[in-house]
Every structure is written in structure tokens, then in C-alpha cells.
Amino acid sequence: MSANSATYSAFRGAIADFIHNPFHYRESESVRYFPDGLLILEQGQIKAVGDYPTLRSQYPHLHITDYSGKLILPGFIDLHLHCPQTEMIASYGEQLLEWLEKYVFPVEKKFQDPDYAQTLSNFFLDELLRNGTTTAVILTTIFPQSVDALFTAAKERQMRIIAGQMLMSRNAPDFLVNTPQTAYEQTQTLIQKWHHQDRLLYAVTPRFAPTSTPEELELAGSFSEYPDLYIHTHLSENIKEIAWIKELFPQASDYLNVYEEFGLVTERSIFAHGIHLSDSELQRLSERQSAIAFCPTSNLFLGSGLFNLNQTQIQSPPIPVGLATDVGAGTSFSLLKTMGDAYKVMQLQGQALSPFQAFYLSTLGAAKALHLEDKIGNFEPGKEADFIIINPAPTPLMKLRNQNQIPPENLSELVDQLFTLMILGDDRTIEATYILGNLWQSLEQP
């Protein structure tokens, strides 16, 4: 092995990942943890992970980057957020439909300018990486140049992202409306240009049912000719929105049925929010194995409601779920802060969310929801080497709180430290982000 050691890179620290779902397995069986671990990479992929003394003896001539005292985790996966809403994050005083009209639509218009779209896309992806997010499912605008800008920026950073052109053909300002046929033709071109380019994947993206005509939704469903495309949209976020659906689609039995009628409910569908779902809708999502993006920060910010995570997990089979920041209704790019809000949402319903469950939803759980668990989500050999370095004591308060467990010696100490990270942590907690084994460094000036 030492003969090939020049092709390897290695990282030492406390290493944790998930091998099973802690919602359905004992947590002790779900978490893999090495208090003094070694992560070995070869050409951007995981070669081995394990106990430092054991692996060090097998690879005696490795050059090791030492992060002792720090925690090495798989890169975070954000299941739903909006690149164009970056500029208007933290905009005051409205609920969903009014908020879209007042704040969101005007800034989306600016993405018609390719230079502006490129500048904001670069900022947006750097903000994700600064917060430890290495994979994301992202909405753009109706303008093809906004899709080109985002994918170009992601390709430069070697990121794995899923994105697509926003489909909107009604109930929006004239400057944000396409004809269904125009949107269909532009989407076809973008799929050919970007889907499976390096690590990039395409999602057919109706904004939500009210802003698409039946013709446009039918055309969106016709992309099923590409079996590995994603479908990404919103579902049951707001009570007024659901009432509007009944007016616009009176023939539909419920909100989900609108998407079902056009072939948009599949195992590769990602529905953001899903707060106000009936028992029937939950069961049908379970049968189709469509994913839900749990967006606690934005659900609280817009007063949309409390997502019942437990209801998704008692279905047979369980509905795939991942955490999502939903910037700009979400108030932070940090999935750590999002985990903290998810915990509070569960508490408000008299339910629990353990730290292991929260981190699972941001790593392997999200990867499974995207059918990417063969590529990302944990440190199994052969997977892509996206990972982050967590500093458990970046602030005086966190240093005080975690002083007796750096590094955690066992799972009991680990779960306590993870809880402090999701309640007190933010971008300062992310010491380093690695993409395909390469340290990310922003090219943009602060």
C-alpha cells in the first residue's frame, strides 16, 4: 500500500457519519464514530475510513492533514432553496402569497441580466460552502441565463447540485411569465446542455401549481422521457395557497392530486414544505416515495405552520425527508441553524428530534431522498469526498459549553456535542469545506 501512498490524501480527527436511519434503527447502530479517526481519499473519492492507529499502520507513508480536536462530517445536503432570493433574505412582515408579490418577484426580474445572475450565483454558492453545504437542490428563475449562471458557478466549484428553470405561465407579473411552449423549449435546451455535465443534475421546476397553467403542467410531465430527471416544486405550504388551489383546480381532490394528474408525483419528485397534508396525501407520497423538504426556518418566518415529521415516518414505507434552509424565506444558509429550528418545531408539537436524527436528515437521509446515496451522504469507500471540518468551540460560549468533550470520547458525548452545534452553531462552526477532497476557498472578496 505504501507504494501508492503518493496518490492518497488523509485527514485525522474525530469522524462521524451514518450507516442506517436513526428514525428506524437504534441510534447506536445508525452512527459510525471514531474519536481518533482517519479518512483516506484517492482521486477525490473515499478510499477508507476507520480508527487512526489501525489505518495508519496500513498506510505508513501518508501525508496527513491533522484536524485533531475537530469533527469531520460528510458535507451537508440542502434539499430546497432559492438562489434569486438571496438579496431579499430577511424581508419583513408578510405571509407567503403577499411576500412573493412584494419582495420575491421584483428581485427575480433582475436575473434577466446575465452579469447580475452570474455575480449572485457565485455569491450564493460560496455562501452555501461557507456554511458547510456541499450539495443542494436549487430554484432559479424563468430566465435561462439564470440557470446557465448557476450551473456555470457550480461547475467551477465542482459542486454536485440539482437545479432547473422556473416554470411560470400565469398569476405572476408579466416580466416573470413565459408561454408554456417557450418554457418547454428552453427547458429541453437546458437539459441537453447541463444534465449530467460533471456533477450537475437537472430538475423540472414548476414554481407551484398556481403559477402554471394546466398546459404547462402537462408539458412538465412530458419530460418523463428522461427517467433520471428530478421534479422540484412546492406543496401545501400555506392555508391561503391551498384554498387558491381549490379555486384554480376544482376538479382535483386535493393539492397533491393536481400534480398527480400531470404525472409529477414520482420517486424523483421533491416537494418543499408539505405542512398541511391529509392522511390520503401522506399515504400517496409514501406509495410513490416522493421526497419532502422540511423547511422549519422559513415555515416559522412566514407563519406557514408546523411540519409533522413523525407523520411522514410512520407511513409504510416512510416518506423520504431531508432538511432545507429555503433561503430567502429561510433566514440562514446554515443547516446547523435549520436543525435547531427543526428541533423547536418538533418541541412545539410535543415531539422529539434527536441530534443524530437531525444530522442524518442533513447528510445520508437527504442523499437517500435524492437517490444519491451511492455517491454522497457518508464515508463509504468509493463515494465522492465531500466533507466538512467542524470546530466545536469557535466562540467563547461554545468553548465553555463543549470544554469537557473535545473530542467526544463516545456516542453519549458525541450526541451532546452535536446538540450544542445545532443550537449554538452557525457558519463560524465550519472550519473548512472540502469538495472532492479539495479545500474550498472563495475567490470572491468579502
Coordinates of C-alpha atoms in Angstrom, one line a residue:
M1 CA 0.0 0.0 0.0
S2 CA 2.8 2.4 0.7
A3 CA 4.0 2.2 -2.9
N4 CA 0.8 4.1 -3.9
S5 CA 0.7 6.5 -0.9
A6 CA 1.5 9.5 -3.1
T7 CA -1.9 9.1 -4.7
Y8 CA -3.7 9.3 -1.4
S9 CA -4.6 12.2 0.9
A10 CA -5.6 11.7 4.5
F11 CA -7.3 13.6 7.3
R12 CA -7.2 12.9 11.0
G13 CA -9.8 14.0 13.5
A14 CA -13.0 12.8 15.3
I15 CA -15.0 11.3 12.4
A16 CA -18.7 10.6 12.4
D17 CA -21.2 9.5 9.8
F18 CA -24.4 7.4 9.4
I19 CA -24.8 3.9 8.1
H20 CA -28.5 3.5 9.0
N21 CA -31.6 5.6 9.5
P22 CA -31.8 6.6 13.2
F23 CA -35.6 7.1 12.9
H24 CA -35.9 3.3 12.3
Y25 CA -32.8 1.8 13.8
R26 CA -31.3 2.1 17.2
E27 CA -29.1 5.2 17.2
S28 CA -26.1 3.2 18.4
E29 CA -26.5 1.0 15.2
S30 CA -27.0 4.0 12.9
V31 CA -23.9 6.1 13.8
R32 CA -20.3 5.2 12.9
Y33 CA -17.9 7.1 15.1
F34 CA -14.1 7.2 15.5
P35 CA -13.0 9.5 18.3
D36 CA -9.5 9.4 16.8
G37 CA -10.2 8.6 13.1
L38 CA -8.5 8.7 9.8
L39 CA -10.2 9.5 6.5
I40 CA -8.2 8.4 3.4
L41 CA -9.0 9.7 -0.1
E42 CA -7.9 8.7 -3.5
Q43 CA -8.5 11.0 -6.5
G44 CA -11.5 12.7 -4.9
Q45 CA -13.1 9.6 -3.6
I46 CA -13.3 7.9 -0.2
K47 CA -10.6 5.2 0.0
A48 CA -11.0 4.2 3.6
V49 CA -12.3 5.4 7.0
G50 CA -11.5 4.0 10.4
D51 CA -9.6 4.1 13.6
Y52 CA -6.4 6.2 13.2
P53 CA -3.9 3.7 14.7
T54 CA -5.2 0.8 12.6
L55 CA -5.3 2.7 9.3
R56 CA -2.0 4.5 10.0
S57 CA -0.2 1.2 10.2
Q58 CA -1.7 0.1 6.9
Y59 CA -0.7 3.3 5.2
P60 CA 2.6 4.2 6.9
H61 CA 3.8 6.9 4.4
L62 CA 0.7 9.0 4.2
H63 CA 0.8 12.8 4.4
I64 CA -1.9 13.6 7.0
T65 CA -3.8 16.8 7.5
D66 CA -4.3 16.9 11.2
Y67 CA -7.7 18.1 12.5
S68 CA -7.3 16.6 15.9
G69 CA -9.9 18.1 18.3
K70 CA -12.2 18.9 15.4
L71 CA -15.1 16.8 14.0
I72 CA -15.1 15.5 10.4
L73 CA -18.6 15.0 8.9
P74 CA -20.0 14.4 5.4
G75 CA -20.9 17.6 3.6
F76 CA -24.4 18.9 4.3
I77 CA -27.1 18.5 1.7
D78 CA -29.8 21.2 1.4
L79 CA -33.0 19.8 -0.1
H80 CA -34.6 23.1 -1.2
L81 CA -33.6 26.8 -1.5
H82 CA -33.9 29.8 -3.9
C83 CA -30.8 31.4 -5.4
P84 CA -32.6 34.5 -6.6
Q85 CA -34.0 35.2 -3.1
T86 CA -30.5 35.7 -1.6
E87 CA -30.7 39.5 -2.0
M88 CA -34.0 39.9 -0.2
I89 CA -33.5 37.5 2.7
A90 CA -34.9 38.9 6.0
S91 CA -37.7 40.9 4.4
Y92 CA -40.3 42.0 6.9
G93 CA -43.9 41.5 7.5
E94 CA -45.8 39.2 5.1
Q95 CA -47.1 35.7 4.7
L96 CA -46.4 33.6 1.6
L97 CA -48.6 35.0 -1.2
E98 CA -48.2 38.6 -0.2
W99 CA -44.5 38.1 0.4
L100 CA -44.0 36.7 -3.1
E101 CA -45.6 39.8 -4.7
K102 CA -43.9 42.4 -2.5
Y103 CA -40.4 41.1 -2.3
V104 CA -39.6 38.0 -4.4
F105 CA -40.9 38.8 -7.8
P106 CA -39.1 42.1 -8.1
V107 CA -35.7 40.6 -7.3
E108 CA -36.2 37.7 -9.6
K109 CA -36.6 40.1 -12.5
K110 CA -33.0 41.2 -12.0
F111 CA -31.8 37.8 -13.1
Q112 CA -32.7 38.7 -16.7
D113 CA -29.3 40.3 -16.7
P114 CA -26.6 37.6 -17.2
D115 CA -23.9 39.5 -15.4
Y116 CA -26.1 40.1 -12.4
A117 CA -27.2 36.4 -12.4
Q118 CA -23.5 35.3 -12.5
T119 CA -22.5 37.6 -9.7
L120 CA -25.3 36.4 -7.4
S121 CA -24.8 32.8 -8.3
N122 CA -21.2 33.0 -7.3
F123 CA -22.1 34.7 -4.0
F124 CA -24.9 32.2 -3.4
L125 CA -22.8 29.1 -3.8
D126 CA -19.9 30.5 -1.8
E127 CA -22.4 31.2 1.0
L128 CA -23.5 27.6 0.9
L129 CA -19.9 26.3 1.0
R130 CA -19.0 28.7 3.8
N131 CA -21.9 27.0 5.8
G132 CA -20.7 23.5 5.0
T133 CA -23.3 22.7 2.4
T134 CA -21.8 20.8 -0.5
T135 CA -24.9 19.6 -2.3
A136 CA -28.2 21.5 -2.8
V137 CA -31.5 21.4 -4.7
I138 CA -31.9 25.0 -6.0
L139 CA -34.6 27.1 -7.7
T140 CA -33.7 29.7 -10.2
T141 CA -36.0 32.0 -12.3
I142 CA -37.8 31.8 -15.7
F143 CA -34.8 33.2 -17.4
P144 CA -32.5 30.5 -19.0
Q145 CA -29.5 32.7 -18.3
S146 CA -30.1 32.4 -14.6
V147 CA -29.8 28.6 -15.0
D148 CA -26.7 28.9 -17.0
A149 CA -25.1 31.2 -14.4
L150 CA -25.9 28.8 -11.5
F151 CA -24.6 25.7 -13.3
T152 CA -21.5 27.6 -14.5
A153 CA -20.7 28.6 -11.0
A154 CA -21.3 25.1 -9.6
K155 CA -19.2 23.5 -12.3
E156 CA -16.3 25.9 -11.5
R157 CA -16.5 24.7 -7.8
Q158 CA -17.0 21.1 -8.7
M159 CA -20.2 21.0 -6.7
R160 CA -23.0 18.5 -7.0
I161 CA -26.2 20.5 -7.4
I162 CA -29.7 19.9 -8.8
A163 CA -31.4 22.9 -10.4
G164 CA -33.6 23.9 -13.3
Q165 CA -35.5 26.7 -15.0
M166 CA -38.6 28.0 -13.1
L167 CA -41.8 27.3 -14.9
M168 CA -44.4 30.1 -14.6
S169 CA -47.1 30.9 -17.1
R170 CA -49.8 32.8 -15.0
N171 CA -50.6 34.5 -11.7
A172 CA -47.3 36.5 -11.7
P173 CA -46.1 39.8 -13.1
D174 CA -45.8 39.9 -16.9
F175 CA -42.0 40.1 -16.6
L176 CA -42.0 36.7 -14.9
V177 CA -44.3 34.8 -17.2
N178 CA -43.4 32.6 -20.1
T179 CA -45.7 30.8 -22.5
P180 CA -45.8 27.1 -21.8
Q181 CA -44.3 26.3 -25.2
T182 CA -41.4 28.7 -24.7
A183 CA -40.7 27.3 -21.3
Y184 CA -40.8 23.8 -22.7
E185 CA -38.4 24.5 -25.5
Q186 CA -36.0 26.4 -23.2
T187 CA -36.1 23.5 -20.7
Q188 CA -35.3 21.0 -23.4
T189 CA -32.2 23.0 -24.4
L190 CA -31.1 23.4 -20.8
I191 CA -31.4 19.7 -20.1
Q192 CA -29.3 18.8 -23.1
K193 CA -26.7 21.4 -22.0
W194 CA -26.4 20.7 -18.3
H195 CA -27.9 17.4 -17.1
H196 CA -25.0 15.0 -16.1
Q197 CA -22.4 17.6 -17.0
D198 CA -19.7 16.8 -14.4
R199 CA -21.7 16.6 -11.1
L200 CA -24.7 18.7 -12.3
L201 CA -28.2 17.3 -12.4
Y202 CA -31.4 18.9 -13.8
A203 CA -34.8 19.3 -12.1
V204 CA -38.0 20.2 -14.0
T205 CA -39.3 23.0 -11.7
P206 CA -42.8 24.4 -11.8
R207 CA -42.8 27.1 -9.1
F208 CA -46.0 25.8 -7.6
A209 CA -49.3 24.8 -9.2
P210 CA -51.0 28.2 -9.0
T211 CA -48.4 29.8 -11.3
S212 CA -48.6 27.2 -14.0
T213 CA -51.5 26.6 -16.4
P214 CA -52.7 23.1 -16.9
E215 CA -51.0 23.1 -20.3
E216 CA -47.6 24.0 -18.7
L217 CA -48.0 21.3 -16.0
E218 CA -48.8 18.8 -18.8
L219 CA -45.7 19.8 -20.7
A220 CA -43.7 19.5 -17.4
G221 CA -45.0 15.9 -17.0
S222 CA -43.9 15.1 -20.6
F223 CA -40.2 15.2 -19.5
S224 CA -40.7 11.7 -18.1
E225 CA -38.9 10.6 -21.3
Y226 CA -35.8 11.4 -19.3
P227 CA -36.1 8.9 -16.5
D228 CA -33.5 10.3 -14.1
L229 CA -34.6 14.0 -14.2
Y230 CA -35.9 15.4 -10.9
I231 CA -39.2 17.2 -10.3
H232 CA -38.9 20.1 -7.8
T233 CA -41.8 22.2 -6.6
H234 CA -43.8 23.4 -3.6
L235 CA -46.7 21.6 -1.9
S236 CA -49.2 22.6 0.9
E237 CA -47.1 25.4 2.4
N238 CA -49.8 27.9 3.3
I239 CA -53.6 27.7 4.1
K240 CA -54.4 30.5 1.6
E241 CA -52.4 28.7 -1.0
I242 CA -54.4 25.5 -0.5
A243 CA -57.7 27.5 -0.8
W244 CA -56.4 29.0 -4.0
I245 CA -55.6 25.6 -5.4
K246 CA -59.3 24.6 -4.9
E247 CA -60.3 27.6 -7.0
L248 CA -57.8 27.1 -9.8
F249 CA -58.2 23.3 -10.0
P250 CA -61.8 22.5 -8.9
Q251 CA -61.6 19.0 -10.4
A252 CA -58.7 18.0 -8.1
S253 CA -59.5 16.1 -4.9
D254 CA -56.6 17.8 -3.1
Y255 CA -53.4 19.7 -3.7
L256 CA -51.3 16.6 -4.4
N257 CA -53.8 15.4 -6.9
V258 CA -53.1 18.4 -9.1
Y259 CA -49.5 17.2 -9.6
E260 CA -50.7 13.6 -9.9
E261 CA -52.9 14.4 -12.8
F262 CA -49.9 15.6 -14.8
G263 CA -47.5 12.8 -13.9
L264 CA -45.5 14.9 -11.5
V265 CA -45.6 12.7 -8.4
T266 CA -42.7 10.2 -8.8
E267 CA -39.9 8.7 -6.8
R268 CA -37.7 11.6 -8.1
S269 CA -40.1 14.4 -7.0
I270 CA -39.1 16.8 -4.3
F271 CA -41.9 18.7 -2.6
A272 CA -41.0 21.6 -0.4
H273 CA -42.9 22.1 2.9
G274 CA -45.8 19.6 2.9
I275 CA -47.1 21.2 6.1
H276 CA -50.9 20.8 5.6
L277 CA -51.2 17.3 4.1
S278 CA -54.2 15.0 4.6
D279 CA -53.8 11.3 5.6
S280 CA -54.6 10.4 2.0
E281 CA -51.8 12.7 0.6
L282 CA -49.3 11.3 3.0
Q283 CA -50.1 7.7 2.0
R284 CA -49.9 8.5 -1.7
L285 CA -46.5 10.2 -1.2
S286 CA -45.4 7.1 0.7
E287 CA -46.5 4.8 -2.1
R288 CA -44.7 6.9 -4.8
Q289 CA -41.7 7.5 -2.5
S290 CA -41.7 11.2 -3.3
A291 CA -39.5 13.3 -1.0
I292 CA -40.5 16.2 1.2
A293 CA -38.1 19.1 2.0
F294 CA -38.6 20.0 5.7
C295 CA -38.1 23.8 5.8
P296 CA -38.5 24.8 9.5
T297 CA -36.9 28.2 9.4
S298 CA -39.0 29.5 6.6
N299 CA -42.1 27.8 7.9
L300 CA -41.7 29.8 11.1
F301 CA -40.6 33.0 9.4
L302 CA -43.7 33.1 7.1
G303 CA -46.0 31.8 9.8
S304 CA -46.9 28.9 7.5
G305 CA -47.3 26.1 10.1
L306 CA -45.5 23.2 11.8
F307 CA -44.4 20.3 9.7
N308 CA -45.3 16.9 11.3
L309 CA -42.2 14.9 10.7
N310 CA -43.4 12.0 12.7
Q311 CA -46.4 11.5 10.4
T312 CA -44.1 11.1 7.4
Q313 CA -42.1 8.4 9.2
I314 CA -45.0 6.2 10.4
Q315 CA -46.1 5.7 6.8
S316 CA -45.4 2.3 5.2
P317 CA -42.9 2.8 3.7
P318 CA -41.7 6.0 5.4
I319 CA -41.7 9.1 3.2
P320 CA -38.1 10.3 2.3
V321 CA -37.4 13.6 4.1
G322 CA -34.4 16.0 4.1
L323 CA -33.8 19.3 5.8
A324 CA -33.8 22.5 3.8
T325 CA -32.9 26.1 4.5
D326 CA -35.4 27.6 1.9
V327 CA -33.5 30.8 1.6
G328 CA -34.8 33.6 1.3
A329 CA -37.9 32.8 3.4
G330 CA -35.5 30.8 5.4
T331 CA -33.3 33.2 7.4
S332 CA -29.9 31.4 7.2
F333 CA -27.8 29.4 4.8
S334 CA -26.7 27.3 7.9
L335 CA -28.2 23.8 8.1
L336 CA -27.0 23.8 11.7
K337 CA -29.4 26.7 12.5
T338 CA -32.0 24.9 10.4
M339 CA -31.6 21.8 12.6
G340 CA -32.1 24.0 15.7
D341 CA -35.3 25.3 14.3
A342 CA -36.4 21.8 13.3
Y343 CA -35.9 20.8 16.9
K344 CA -38.1 23.7 18.1
V345 CA -40.8 22.8 15.6
M346 CA -40.9 19.3 16.9
Q347 CA -41.0 20.6 20.5
L348 CA -44.0 22.8 19.8
Q349 CA -45.8 19.6 18.7
G350 CA -44.8 17.6 21.8
Q351 CA -42.4 15.5 19.8
A352 CA -38.6 15.0 19.9
L353 CA -35.9 15.3 17.3
S354 CA -32.6 13.9 18.4
P355 CA -29.3 15.4 17.3
F356 CA -28.5 12.1 15.4
Q357 CA -31.8 12.3 13.6
A358 CA -31.2 16.0 12.7
F359 CA -27.7 15.4 11.3
Y360 CA -29.0 12.3 9.4
L361 CA -31.6 14.5 7.7
S362 CA -28.8 16.8 6.5
T363 CA -26.5 14.0 5.3
L364 CA -27.3 10.4 4.4
G365 CA -31.1 10.9 4.8
A366 CA -31.1 13.8 2.3
A367 CA -28.8 11.7 -0.1
K368 CA -31.3 8.9 0.0
A369 CA -34.2 11.3 -0.7
L370 CA -32.3 12.3 -3.8
H371 CA -31.3 8.7 -4.8
L372 CA -27.7 9.8 -4.5
E373 CA -26.7 7.6 -1.5
D374 CA -24.4 5.7 -3.8
K375 CA -22.4 8.9 -4.4
I376 CA -22.7 11.1 -1.3
G377 CA -24.0 11.2 2.3
N378 CA -21.4 9.2 4.3
F379 CA -17.9 7.9 4.2
E380 CA -18.4 4.6 2.5
P381 CA -15.4 3.7 0.2
G382 CA -16.0 4.7 -3.4
K383 CA -18.2 7.7 -2.6
E384 CA -17.4 11.3 -3.6
A385 CA -15.2 13.0 -1.0
D386 CA -17.3 16.0 0.1
F387 CA -16.8 16.7 3.8
I388 CA -16.6 19.4 6.3
I389 CA -14.4 20.2 9.4
I390 CA -16.4 21.3 12.4
N391 CA -14.9 23.4 15.1
P392 CA -16.9 22.7 18.3
A393 CA -15.6 25.8 20.1
P394 CA -15.5 28.7 17.6
T395 CA -17.0 31.2 20.2
P396 CA -16.3 31.7 23.9
L397 CA -19.8 30.4 24.7
M398 CA -19.3 27.2 22.7
K399 CA -15.8 26.7 24.1
L400 CA -17.3 26.9 27.6
R401 CA -20.2 24.5 26.7
N402 CA -18.0 21.9 25.0
Q403 CA -14.9 22.2 27.1
N404 CA -15.1 18.6 28.5
Q405 CA -15.8 16.8 25.3
I406 CA -13.2 17.8 22.7
P407 CA -13.1 15.4 21.1
P408 CA -16.1 13.3 22.3
E409 CA -14.9 10.0 23.7
N410 CA -18.1 8.0 23.0
L411 CA -21.6 8.3 21.4
S412 CA -23.1 9.8 24.6
E413 CA -20.6 12.7 24.4
L414 CA -21.0 12.9 20.7
V415 CA -24.7 13.4 20.8
D416 CA -24.4 16.1 23.4
Q417 CA -21.8 17.9 21.3
L418 CA -23.9 17.6 18.1
F419 CA -26.8 19.1 20.0
T420 CA -24.8 22.2 21.0
L421 CA -23.7 22.6 17.4
M422 CA -27.3 22.6 16.1
I423 CA -28.5 25.0 18.8
L424 CA -25.5 27.4 19.1
G425 CA -23.6 26.8 15.8
D426 CA -23.5 28.8 12.6
D427 CA -21.1 29.5 9.8
R428 CA -18.3 30.1 12.3
T429 CA -18.6 26.5 13.3
I430 CA -17.5 25.4 9.8
E431 CA -13.7 25.5 9.8
A432 CA -13.2 24.0 6.4
T433 CA -15.2 22.6 3.5
Y434 CA -13.8 20.1 1.0
I435 CA -15.2 19.3 -2.4
L436 CA -14.0 16.1 -4.0
G437 CA -11.2 16.2 -1.5
N438 CA -10.1 19.7 -2.4
L439 CA -10.2 22.5 0.2
W440 CA -12.7 25.2 -0.9
Q441 CA -11.5 28.7 -0.8
S442 CA -13.7 31.6 -2.0
L443 CA -12.5 33.6 -5.0
E444 CA -14.8 36.4 -4.1
Q445 CA -13.7 39.3 -1.9
P446 CA -15.7 39.7 1.3

